[in-house]
PDB file of C-alpha atoms and ligand atoms in Angstrom:
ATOM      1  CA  UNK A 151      25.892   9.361 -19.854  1.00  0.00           C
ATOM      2  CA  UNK A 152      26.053   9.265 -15.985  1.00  0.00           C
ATOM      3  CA  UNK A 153      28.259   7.022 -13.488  1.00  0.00           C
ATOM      4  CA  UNK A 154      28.576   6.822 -10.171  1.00  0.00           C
ATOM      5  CA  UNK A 155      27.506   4.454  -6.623  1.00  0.00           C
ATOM      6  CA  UNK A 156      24.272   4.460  -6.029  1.00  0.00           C
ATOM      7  CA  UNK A 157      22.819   6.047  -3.199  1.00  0.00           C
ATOM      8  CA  UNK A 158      19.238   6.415  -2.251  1.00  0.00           C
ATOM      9  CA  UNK A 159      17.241   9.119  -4.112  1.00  0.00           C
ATOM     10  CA  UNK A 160      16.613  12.212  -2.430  1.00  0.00           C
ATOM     11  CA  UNK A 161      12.843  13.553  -2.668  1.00  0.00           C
ATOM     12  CA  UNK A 162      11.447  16.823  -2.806  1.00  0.00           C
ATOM     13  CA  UNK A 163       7.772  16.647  -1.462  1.00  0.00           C
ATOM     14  CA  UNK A 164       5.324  18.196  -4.326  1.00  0.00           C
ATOM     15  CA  UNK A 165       2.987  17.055  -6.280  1.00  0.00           C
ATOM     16  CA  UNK A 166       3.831  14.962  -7.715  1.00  0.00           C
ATOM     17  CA  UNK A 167       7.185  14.072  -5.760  1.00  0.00           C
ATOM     18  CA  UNK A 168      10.520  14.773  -7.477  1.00  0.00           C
ATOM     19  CA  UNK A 169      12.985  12.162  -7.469  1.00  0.00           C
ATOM     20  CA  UNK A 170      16.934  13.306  -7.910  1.00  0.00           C
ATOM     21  CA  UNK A 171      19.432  10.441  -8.308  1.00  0.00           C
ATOM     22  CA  UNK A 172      23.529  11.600  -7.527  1.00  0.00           C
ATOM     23  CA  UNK A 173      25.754   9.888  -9.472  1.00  0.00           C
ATOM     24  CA  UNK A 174      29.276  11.805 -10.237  1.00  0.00           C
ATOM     25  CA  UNK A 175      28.715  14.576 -12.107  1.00  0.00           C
ATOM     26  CA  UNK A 176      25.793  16.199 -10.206  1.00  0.00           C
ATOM     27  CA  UNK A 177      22.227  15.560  -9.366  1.00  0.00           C
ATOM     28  CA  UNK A 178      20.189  13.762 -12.056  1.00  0.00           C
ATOM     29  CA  UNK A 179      16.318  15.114 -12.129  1.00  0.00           C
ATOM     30  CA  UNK A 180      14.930  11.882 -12.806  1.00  0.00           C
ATOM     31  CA  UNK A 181      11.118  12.709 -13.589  1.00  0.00           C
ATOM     32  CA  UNK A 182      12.609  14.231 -16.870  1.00  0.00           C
ATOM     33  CA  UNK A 183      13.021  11.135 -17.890  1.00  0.00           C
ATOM     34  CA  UNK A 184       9.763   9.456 -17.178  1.00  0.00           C
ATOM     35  CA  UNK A 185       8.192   8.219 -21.005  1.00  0.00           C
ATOM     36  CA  UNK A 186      11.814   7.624 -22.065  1.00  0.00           C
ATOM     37  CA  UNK A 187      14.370   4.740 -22.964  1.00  0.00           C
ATOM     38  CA  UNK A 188      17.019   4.204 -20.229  1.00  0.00           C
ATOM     39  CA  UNK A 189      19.685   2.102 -19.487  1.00  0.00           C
ATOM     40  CA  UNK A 190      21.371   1.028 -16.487  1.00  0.00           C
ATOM     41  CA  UNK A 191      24.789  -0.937 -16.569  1.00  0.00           C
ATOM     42  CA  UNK A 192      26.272  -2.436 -13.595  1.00  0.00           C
ATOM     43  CA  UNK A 193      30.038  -1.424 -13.296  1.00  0.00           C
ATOM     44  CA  UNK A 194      30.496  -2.769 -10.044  1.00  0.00           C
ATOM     45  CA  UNK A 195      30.685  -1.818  -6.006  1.00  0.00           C
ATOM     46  CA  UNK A 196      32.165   0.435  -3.816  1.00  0.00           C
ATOM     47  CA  UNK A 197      31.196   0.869   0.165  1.00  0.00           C
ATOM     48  CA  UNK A 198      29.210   3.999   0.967  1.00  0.00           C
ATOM     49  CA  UNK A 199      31.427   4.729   3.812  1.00  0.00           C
ATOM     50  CA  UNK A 200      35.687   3.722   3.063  1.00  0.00           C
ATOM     51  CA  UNK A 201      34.763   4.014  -0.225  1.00  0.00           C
ATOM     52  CA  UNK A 202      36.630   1.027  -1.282  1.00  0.00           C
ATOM     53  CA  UNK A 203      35.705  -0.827  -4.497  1.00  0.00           C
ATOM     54  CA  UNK A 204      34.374  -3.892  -2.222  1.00  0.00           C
ATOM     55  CA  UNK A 205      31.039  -6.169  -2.064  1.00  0.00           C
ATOM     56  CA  UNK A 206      28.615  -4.781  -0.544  1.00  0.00           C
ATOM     57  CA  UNK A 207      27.193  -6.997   2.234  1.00  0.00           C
ATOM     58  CA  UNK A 208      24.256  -4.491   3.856  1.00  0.00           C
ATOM     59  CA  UNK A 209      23.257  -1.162   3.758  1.00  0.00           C
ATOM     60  CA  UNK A 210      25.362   0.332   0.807  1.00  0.00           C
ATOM     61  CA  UNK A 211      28.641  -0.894   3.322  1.00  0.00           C
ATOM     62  CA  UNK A 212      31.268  -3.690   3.154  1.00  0.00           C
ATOM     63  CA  UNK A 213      31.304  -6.141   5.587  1.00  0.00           C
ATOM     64  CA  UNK A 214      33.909  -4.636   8.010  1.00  0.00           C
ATOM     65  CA  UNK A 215      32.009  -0.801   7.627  1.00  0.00           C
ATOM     66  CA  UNK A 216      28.558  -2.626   8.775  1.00  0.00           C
ATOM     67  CA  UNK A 217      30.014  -4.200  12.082  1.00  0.00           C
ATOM     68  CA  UNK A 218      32.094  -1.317  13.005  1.00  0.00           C
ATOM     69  CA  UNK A 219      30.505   2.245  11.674  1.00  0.00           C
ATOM     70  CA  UNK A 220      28.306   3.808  14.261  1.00  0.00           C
ATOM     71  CA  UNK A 221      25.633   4.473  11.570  1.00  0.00           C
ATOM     72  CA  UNK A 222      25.225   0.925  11.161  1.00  0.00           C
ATOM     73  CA  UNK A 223      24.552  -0.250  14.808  1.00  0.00           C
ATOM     74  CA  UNK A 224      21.514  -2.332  15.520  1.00  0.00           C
ATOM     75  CA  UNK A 225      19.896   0.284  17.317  1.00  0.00           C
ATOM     76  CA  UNK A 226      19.237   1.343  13.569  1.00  0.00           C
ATOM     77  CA  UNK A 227      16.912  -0.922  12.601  1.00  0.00           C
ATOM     78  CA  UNK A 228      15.636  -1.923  15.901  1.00  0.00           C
ATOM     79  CA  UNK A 229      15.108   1.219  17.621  1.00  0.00           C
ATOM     80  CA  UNK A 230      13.802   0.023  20.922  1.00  0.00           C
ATOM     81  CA  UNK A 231      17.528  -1.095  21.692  1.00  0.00           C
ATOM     82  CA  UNK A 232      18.671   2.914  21.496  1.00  0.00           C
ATOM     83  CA  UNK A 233      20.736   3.609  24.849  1.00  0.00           C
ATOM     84  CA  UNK A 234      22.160   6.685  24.629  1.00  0.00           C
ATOM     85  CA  UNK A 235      19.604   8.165  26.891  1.00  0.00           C
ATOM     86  CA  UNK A 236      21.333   5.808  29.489  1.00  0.00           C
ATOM     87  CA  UNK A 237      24.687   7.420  28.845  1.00  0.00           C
ATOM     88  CA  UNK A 238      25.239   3.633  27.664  1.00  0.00           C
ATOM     89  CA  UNK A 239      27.502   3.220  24.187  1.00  0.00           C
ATOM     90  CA  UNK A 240      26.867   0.838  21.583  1.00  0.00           C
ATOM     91  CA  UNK A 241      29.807   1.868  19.243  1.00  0.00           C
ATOM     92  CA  UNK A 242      30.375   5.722  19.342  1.00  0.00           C
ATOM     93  CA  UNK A 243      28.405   7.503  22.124  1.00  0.00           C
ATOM     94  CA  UNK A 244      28.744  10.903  20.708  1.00  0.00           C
ATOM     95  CA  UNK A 245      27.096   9.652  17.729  1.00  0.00           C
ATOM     96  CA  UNK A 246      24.538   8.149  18.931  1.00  0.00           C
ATOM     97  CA  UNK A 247      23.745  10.951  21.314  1.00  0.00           C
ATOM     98  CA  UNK A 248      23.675  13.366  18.290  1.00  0.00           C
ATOM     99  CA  UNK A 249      21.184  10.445  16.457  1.00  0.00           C
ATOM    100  CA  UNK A 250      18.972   9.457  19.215  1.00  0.00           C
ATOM    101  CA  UNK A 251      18.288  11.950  21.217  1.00  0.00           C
ATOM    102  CA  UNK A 252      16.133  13.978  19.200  1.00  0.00           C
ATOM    103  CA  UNK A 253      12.349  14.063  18.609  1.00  0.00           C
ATOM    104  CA  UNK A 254      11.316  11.115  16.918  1.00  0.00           C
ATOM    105  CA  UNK A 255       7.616  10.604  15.741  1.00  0.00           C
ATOM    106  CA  UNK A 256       5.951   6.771  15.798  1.00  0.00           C
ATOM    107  CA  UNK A 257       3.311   6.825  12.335  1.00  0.00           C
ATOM    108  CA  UNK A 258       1.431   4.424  10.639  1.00  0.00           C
ATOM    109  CA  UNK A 259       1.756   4.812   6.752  1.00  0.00           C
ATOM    110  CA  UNK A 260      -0.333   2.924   4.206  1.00  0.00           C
ATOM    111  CA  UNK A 261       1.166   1.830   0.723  1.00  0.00           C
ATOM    112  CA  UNK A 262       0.293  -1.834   0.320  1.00  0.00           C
ATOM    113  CA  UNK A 263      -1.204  -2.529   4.096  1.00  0.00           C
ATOM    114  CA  UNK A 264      -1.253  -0.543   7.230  1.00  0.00           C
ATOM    115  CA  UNK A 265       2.023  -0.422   9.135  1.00  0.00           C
ATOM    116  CA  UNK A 266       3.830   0.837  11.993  1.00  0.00           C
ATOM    117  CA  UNK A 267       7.393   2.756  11.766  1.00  0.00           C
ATOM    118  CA  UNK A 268       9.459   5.029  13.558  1.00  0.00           C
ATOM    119  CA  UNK A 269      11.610   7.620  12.199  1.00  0.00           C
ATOM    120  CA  UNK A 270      13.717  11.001  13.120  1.00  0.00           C
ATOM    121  CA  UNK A 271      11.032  14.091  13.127  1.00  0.00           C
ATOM    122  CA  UNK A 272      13.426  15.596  10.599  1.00  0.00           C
ATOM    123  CA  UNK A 273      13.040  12.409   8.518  1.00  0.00           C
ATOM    124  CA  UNK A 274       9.522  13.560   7.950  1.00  0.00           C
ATOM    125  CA  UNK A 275       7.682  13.339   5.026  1.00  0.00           C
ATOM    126  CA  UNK A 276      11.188  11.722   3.442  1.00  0.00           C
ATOM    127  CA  UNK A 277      10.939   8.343   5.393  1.00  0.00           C
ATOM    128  CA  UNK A 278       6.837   7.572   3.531  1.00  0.00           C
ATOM    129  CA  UNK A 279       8.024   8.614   0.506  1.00  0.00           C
ATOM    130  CA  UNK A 280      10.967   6.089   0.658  1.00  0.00           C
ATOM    131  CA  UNK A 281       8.748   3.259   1.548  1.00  0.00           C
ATOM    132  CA  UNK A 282       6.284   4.197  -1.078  1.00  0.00           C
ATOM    133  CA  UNK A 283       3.638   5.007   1.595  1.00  0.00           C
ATOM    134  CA  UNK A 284       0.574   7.521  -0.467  1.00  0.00           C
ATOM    135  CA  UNK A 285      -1.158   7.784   3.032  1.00  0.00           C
ATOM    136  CA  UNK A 286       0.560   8.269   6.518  1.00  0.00           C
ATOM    137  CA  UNK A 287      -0.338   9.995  10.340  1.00  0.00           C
ATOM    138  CA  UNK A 288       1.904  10.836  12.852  1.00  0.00           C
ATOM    139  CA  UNK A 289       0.499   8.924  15.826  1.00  0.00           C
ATOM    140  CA  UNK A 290       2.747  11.212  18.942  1.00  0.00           C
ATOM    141  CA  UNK A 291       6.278  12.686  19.239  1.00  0.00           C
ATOM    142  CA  UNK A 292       8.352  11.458  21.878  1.00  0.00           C
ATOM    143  CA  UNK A 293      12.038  12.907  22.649  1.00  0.00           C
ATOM    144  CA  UNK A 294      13.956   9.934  22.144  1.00  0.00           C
ATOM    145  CA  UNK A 295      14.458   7.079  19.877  1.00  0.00           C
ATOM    146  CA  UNK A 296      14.176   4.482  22.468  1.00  0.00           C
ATOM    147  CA  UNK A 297      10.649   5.763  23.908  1.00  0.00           C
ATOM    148  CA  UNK A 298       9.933   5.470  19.800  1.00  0.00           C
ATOM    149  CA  UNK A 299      11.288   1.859  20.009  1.00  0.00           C
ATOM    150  CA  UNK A 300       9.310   1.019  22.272  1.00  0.00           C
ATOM    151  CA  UNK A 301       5.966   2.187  21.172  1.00  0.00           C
ATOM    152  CA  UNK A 302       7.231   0.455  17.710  1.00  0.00           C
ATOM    153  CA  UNK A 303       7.383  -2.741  19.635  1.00  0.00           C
ATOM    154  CA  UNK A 304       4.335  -2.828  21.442  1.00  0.00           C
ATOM    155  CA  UNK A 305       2.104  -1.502  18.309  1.00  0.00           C
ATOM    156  CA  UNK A 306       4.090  -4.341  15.995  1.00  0.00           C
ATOM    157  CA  UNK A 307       1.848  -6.758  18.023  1.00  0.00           C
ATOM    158  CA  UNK A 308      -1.178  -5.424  16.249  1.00  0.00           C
ATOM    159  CA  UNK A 309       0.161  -3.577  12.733  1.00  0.00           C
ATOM    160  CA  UNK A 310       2.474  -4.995  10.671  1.00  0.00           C
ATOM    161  CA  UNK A 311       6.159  -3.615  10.176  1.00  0.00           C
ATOM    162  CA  UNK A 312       6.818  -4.601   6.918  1.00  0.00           C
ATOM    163  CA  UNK A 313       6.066  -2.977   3.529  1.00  0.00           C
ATOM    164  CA  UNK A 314       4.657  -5.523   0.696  1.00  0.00           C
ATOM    165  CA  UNK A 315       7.322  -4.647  -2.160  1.00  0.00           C
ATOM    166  CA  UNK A 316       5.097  -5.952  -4.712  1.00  0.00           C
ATOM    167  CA  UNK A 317       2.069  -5.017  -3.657  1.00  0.00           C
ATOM    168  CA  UNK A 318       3.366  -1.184  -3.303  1.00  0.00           C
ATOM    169  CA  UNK A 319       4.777  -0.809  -7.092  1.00  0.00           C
ATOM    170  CA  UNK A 320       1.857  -2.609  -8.345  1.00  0.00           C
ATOM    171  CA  UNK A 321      -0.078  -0.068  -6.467  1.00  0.00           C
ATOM    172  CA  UNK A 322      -2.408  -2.591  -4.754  1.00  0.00           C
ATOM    173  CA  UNK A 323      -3.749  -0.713  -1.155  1.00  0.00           C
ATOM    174  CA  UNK A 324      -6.238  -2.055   1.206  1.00  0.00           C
ATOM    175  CA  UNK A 325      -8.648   0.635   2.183  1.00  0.00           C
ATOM    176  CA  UNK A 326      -8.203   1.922   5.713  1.00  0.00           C
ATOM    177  CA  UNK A 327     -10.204   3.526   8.127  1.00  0.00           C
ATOM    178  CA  UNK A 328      -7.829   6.199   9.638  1.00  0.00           C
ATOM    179  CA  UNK A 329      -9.719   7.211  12.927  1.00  0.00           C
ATOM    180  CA  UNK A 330     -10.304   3.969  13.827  1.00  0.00           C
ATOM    181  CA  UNK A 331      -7.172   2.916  13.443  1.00  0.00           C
ATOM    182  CA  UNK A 332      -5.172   5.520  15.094  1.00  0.00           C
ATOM    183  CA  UNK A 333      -7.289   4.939  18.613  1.00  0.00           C
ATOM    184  CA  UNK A 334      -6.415   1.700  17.954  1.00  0.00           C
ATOM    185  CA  UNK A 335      -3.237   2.706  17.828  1.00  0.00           C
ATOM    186  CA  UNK A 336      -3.497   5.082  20.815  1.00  0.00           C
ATOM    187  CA  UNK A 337      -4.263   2.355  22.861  1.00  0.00           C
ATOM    188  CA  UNK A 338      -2.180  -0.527  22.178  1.00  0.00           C
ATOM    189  CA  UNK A 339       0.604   2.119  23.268  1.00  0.00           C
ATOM    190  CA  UNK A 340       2.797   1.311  26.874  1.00  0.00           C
ATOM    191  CA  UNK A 341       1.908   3.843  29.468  1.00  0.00           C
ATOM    192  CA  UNK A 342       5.451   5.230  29.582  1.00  0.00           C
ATOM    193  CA  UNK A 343       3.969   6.869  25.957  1.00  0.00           C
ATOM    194  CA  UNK A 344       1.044   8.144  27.426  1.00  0.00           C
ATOM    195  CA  UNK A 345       2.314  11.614  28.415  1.00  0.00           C
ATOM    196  CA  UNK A 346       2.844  12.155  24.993  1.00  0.00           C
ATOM    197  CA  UNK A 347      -0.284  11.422  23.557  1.00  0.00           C
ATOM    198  CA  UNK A 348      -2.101  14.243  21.881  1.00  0.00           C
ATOM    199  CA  UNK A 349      -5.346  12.508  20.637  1.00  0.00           C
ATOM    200  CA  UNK A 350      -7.113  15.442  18.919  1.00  0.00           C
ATOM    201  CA  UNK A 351      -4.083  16.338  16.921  1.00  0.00           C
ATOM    202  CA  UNK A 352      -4.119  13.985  13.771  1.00  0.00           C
ATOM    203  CA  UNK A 353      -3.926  14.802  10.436  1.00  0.00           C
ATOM    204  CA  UNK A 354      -3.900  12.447   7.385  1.00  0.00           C
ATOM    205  CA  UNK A 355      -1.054  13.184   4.800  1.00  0.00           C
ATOM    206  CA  UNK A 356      -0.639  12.304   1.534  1.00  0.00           C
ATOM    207  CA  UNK A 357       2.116  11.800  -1.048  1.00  0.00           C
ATOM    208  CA  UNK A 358       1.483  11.403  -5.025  1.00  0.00           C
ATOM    209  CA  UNK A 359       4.156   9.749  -6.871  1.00  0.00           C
ATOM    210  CA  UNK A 360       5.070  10.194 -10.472  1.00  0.00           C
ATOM    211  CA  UNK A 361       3.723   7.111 -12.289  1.00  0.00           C
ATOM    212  CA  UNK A 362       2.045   7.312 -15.661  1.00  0.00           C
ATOM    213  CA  UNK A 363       1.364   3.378 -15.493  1.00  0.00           C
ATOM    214  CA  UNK A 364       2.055   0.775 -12.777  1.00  0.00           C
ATOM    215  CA  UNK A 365       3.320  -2.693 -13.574  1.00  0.00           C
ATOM    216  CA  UNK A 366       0.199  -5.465 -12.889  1.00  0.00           C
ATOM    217  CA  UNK A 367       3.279  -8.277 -12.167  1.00  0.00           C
ATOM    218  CA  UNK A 368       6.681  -6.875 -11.244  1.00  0.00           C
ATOM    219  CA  UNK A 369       9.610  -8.641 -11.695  1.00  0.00           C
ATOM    220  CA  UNK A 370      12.775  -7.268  -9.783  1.00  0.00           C
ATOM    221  CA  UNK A 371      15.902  -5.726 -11.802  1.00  0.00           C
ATOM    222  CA  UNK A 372      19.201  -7.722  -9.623  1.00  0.00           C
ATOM    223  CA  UNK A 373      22.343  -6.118 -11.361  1.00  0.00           C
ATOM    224  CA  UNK A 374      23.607  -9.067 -10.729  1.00  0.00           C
ATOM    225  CA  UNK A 375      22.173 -11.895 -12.865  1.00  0.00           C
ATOM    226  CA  UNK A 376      21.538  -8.831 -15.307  1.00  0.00           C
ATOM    227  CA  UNK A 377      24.102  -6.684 -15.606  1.00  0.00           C
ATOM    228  CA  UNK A 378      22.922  -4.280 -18.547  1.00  0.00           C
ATOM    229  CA  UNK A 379      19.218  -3.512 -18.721  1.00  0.00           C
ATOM    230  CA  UNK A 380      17.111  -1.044 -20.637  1.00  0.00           C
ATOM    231  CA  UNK A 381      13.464   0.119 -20.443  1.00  0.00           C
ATOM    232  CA  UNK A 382      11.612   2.714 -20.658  1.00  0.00           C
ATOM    233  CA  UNK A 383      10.726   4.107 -17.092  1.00  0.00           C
ATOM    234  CA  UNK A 384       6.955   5.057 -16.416  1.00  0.00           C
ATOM    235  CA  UNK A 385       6.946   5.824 -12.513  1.00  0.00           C
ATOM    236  CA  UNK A 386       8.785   6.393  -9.324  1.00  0.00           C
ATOM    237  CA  UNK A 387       7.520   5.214  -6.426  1.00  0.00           C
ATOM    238  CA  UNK A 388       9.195   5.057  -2.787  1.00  0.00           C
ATOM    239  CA  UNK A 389      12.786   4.007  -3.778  1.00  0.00           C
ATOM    240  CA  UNK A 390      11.577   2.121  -7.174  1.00  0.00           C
ATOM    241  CA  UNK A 391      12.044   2.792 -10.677  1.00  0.00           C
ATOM    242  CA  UNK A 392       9.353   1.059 -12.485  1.00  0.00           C
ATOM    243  CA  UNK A 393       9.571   0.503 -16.298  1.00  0.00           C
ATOM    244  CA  UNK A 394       7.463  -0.638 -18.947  1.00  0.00           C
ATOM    245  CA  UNK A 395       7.988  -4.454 -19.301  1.00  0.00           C
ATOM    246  CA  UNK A 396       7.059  -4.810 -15.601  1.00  0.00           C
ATOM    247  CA  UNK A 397      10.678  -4.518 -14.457  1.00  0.00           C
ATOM    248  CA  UNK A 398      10.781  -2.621 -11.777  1.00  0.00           C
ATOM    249  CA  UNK A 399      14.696  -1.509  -9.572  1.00  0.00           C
ATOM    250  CA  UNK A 400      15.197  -0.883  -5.864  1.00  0.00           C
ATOM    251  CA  UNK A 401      17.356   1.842  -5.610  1.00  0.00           C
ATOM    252  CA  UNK A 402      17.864   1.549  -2.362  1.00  0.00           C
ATOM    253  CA  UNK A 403      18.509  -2.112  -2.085  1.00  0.00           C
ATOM    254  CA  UNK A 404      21.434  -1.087  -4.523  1.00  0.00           C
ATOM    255  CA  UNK A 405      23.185   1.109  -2.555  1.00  0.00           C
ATOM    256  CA  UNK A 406      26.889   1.102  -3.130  1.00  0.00           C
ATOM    257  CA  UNK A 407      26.363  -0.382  -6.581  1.00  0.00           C
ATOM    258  CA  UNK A 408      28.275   1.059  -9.109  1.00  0.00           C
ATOM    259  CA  UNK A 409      26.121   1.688 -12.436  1.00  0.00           C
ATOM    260  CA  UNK A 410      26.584   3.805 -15.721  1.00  0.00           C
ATOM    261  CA  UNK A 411      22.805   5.474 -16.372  1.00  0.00           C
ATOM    262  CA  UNK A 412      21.942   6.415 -19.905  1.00  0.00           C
ATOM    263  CA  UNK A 413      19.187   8.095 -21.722  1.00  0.00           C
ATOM    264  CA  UNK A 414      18.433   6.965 -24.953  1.00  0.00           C
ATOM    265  CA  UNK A 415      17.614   9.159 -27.354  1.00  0.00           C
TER     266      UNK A 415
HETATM  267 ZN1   ZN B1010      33.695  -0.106   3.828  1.00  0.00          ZN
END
């Protein structure tokens, strides 16, 4: 048996993708157990960053972590209000110096429709495989977050931002037209981008998760309403487990959850 808080999976890009899970004994492989019974049991919460045994209210943190901790500052999840390239704090400026000024890339990625995201050039391939995306292109690198926001902003006008959940695990993608869309893309772009605009470099990548069979109606685990489940899991795909009887579990979205996970034999 394994315990711990749950944390997002980490990925290893191959093909297919490896998925480990951390609980707190060590790093759980978690494609070994694709085919197989498992059970989850919710145990209950602790915050990802005082490590408290509190409700979790966003992100994996307690209420008090997500308005105070740097790494949980708006500029987060709405890049384009980054100022750290203004000298300008939000809630620790060294922090978001070290976060924001770096090379960030603006993509589109494909797993249920065609949307635009932004993400930390390190963060690259991790962020698509998190959000399930199978097809993604780097539209330009630009040095900052904020010149990323920005671009985000102006291409949400035309792509979507959001990723169909259900859709994704159910493995239902519209067919795209890459080249097409990526001048599209080019050009909806403010001219401040413009400098960084390499149209002849684009390259289409792809991800292949391990699913042996994809639910045709998920139905979403909450630990919750249910607080023991078992399945058998038969994929993994962006931060989902996906099981058998069409249940399928957001890891992510149950950050900070404590669970007991347990192969059955
Ligand atoms: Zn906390």
């Amino acid at each position: 048996m394994f315990e711990g808080t749950l944390k997002k999976m980490i990925t290893e890009r191959a093909e297919p993708i490896q998925y480990f899970l951390e609980l707190s004994r060590g790093f759980i492989h978690l494609n070994n157990f694709l085919d197989q019974q498992v059970s989850i049991t919710h145990t209950g919460s602790q915050c990802l960053n005082c490590h408290q045994e509190l409700p979790i209210f966003r992100q994996g943190f307690c209420k008090s972590c997500f308005f105070e901790i740097p790494a949980a500052g708006d500029w987060v999840m709405r890049p384009e209000l980054s100022k750290a390239h203004l000298d300008q704090e939000d809630r620790n400026l060294d922090y978001e110096k070290k976060m924001q000024l770096q090379p960030h890339i603006i993509y589109l990625a494909l797993s249920s429709h065609l949307k635009v995201g932004v993400t930390r050039k390190s963060q690259v391939p991790t962020r698509w495989i998190d959000q399930g995306a199978h097809q993604a292109m780097v539209l330009l690198e630009v040095p900052n977050r904020y010149l990323a926001g920005i671009g985000e902003v102006a291409l949400k006008e035309v792509f979507s931002d959001k990723t169909n959940w259900r859709k994704m695990v159910q493995n239902e993608a519209e067919p795209v037209h890459w080249d097409a869309v990526f001048e599209k893309a080019l050009d909806h772009l403010p001219k401040e981008l413009k400098p960084y605009m390499k149209p002849d470099e684009r390259h289409l990548e792809k991800m292949d998760f391990p699913v042996l069979h994809y639910p045709l109606k998920a139905q979403s685990l909450n630990l919750t309403k249910t607080p023991f489940y078992q399945g058998k899991l038969m994929g993994i795909r962006g931060q989902y487990l996906l099981f058998e009887d069409q249940t399928v579990f957001n890891i992510r979205s149950n950050e900070g959850q404590k669970i007991k996970f347990q192969p059955i034999l």
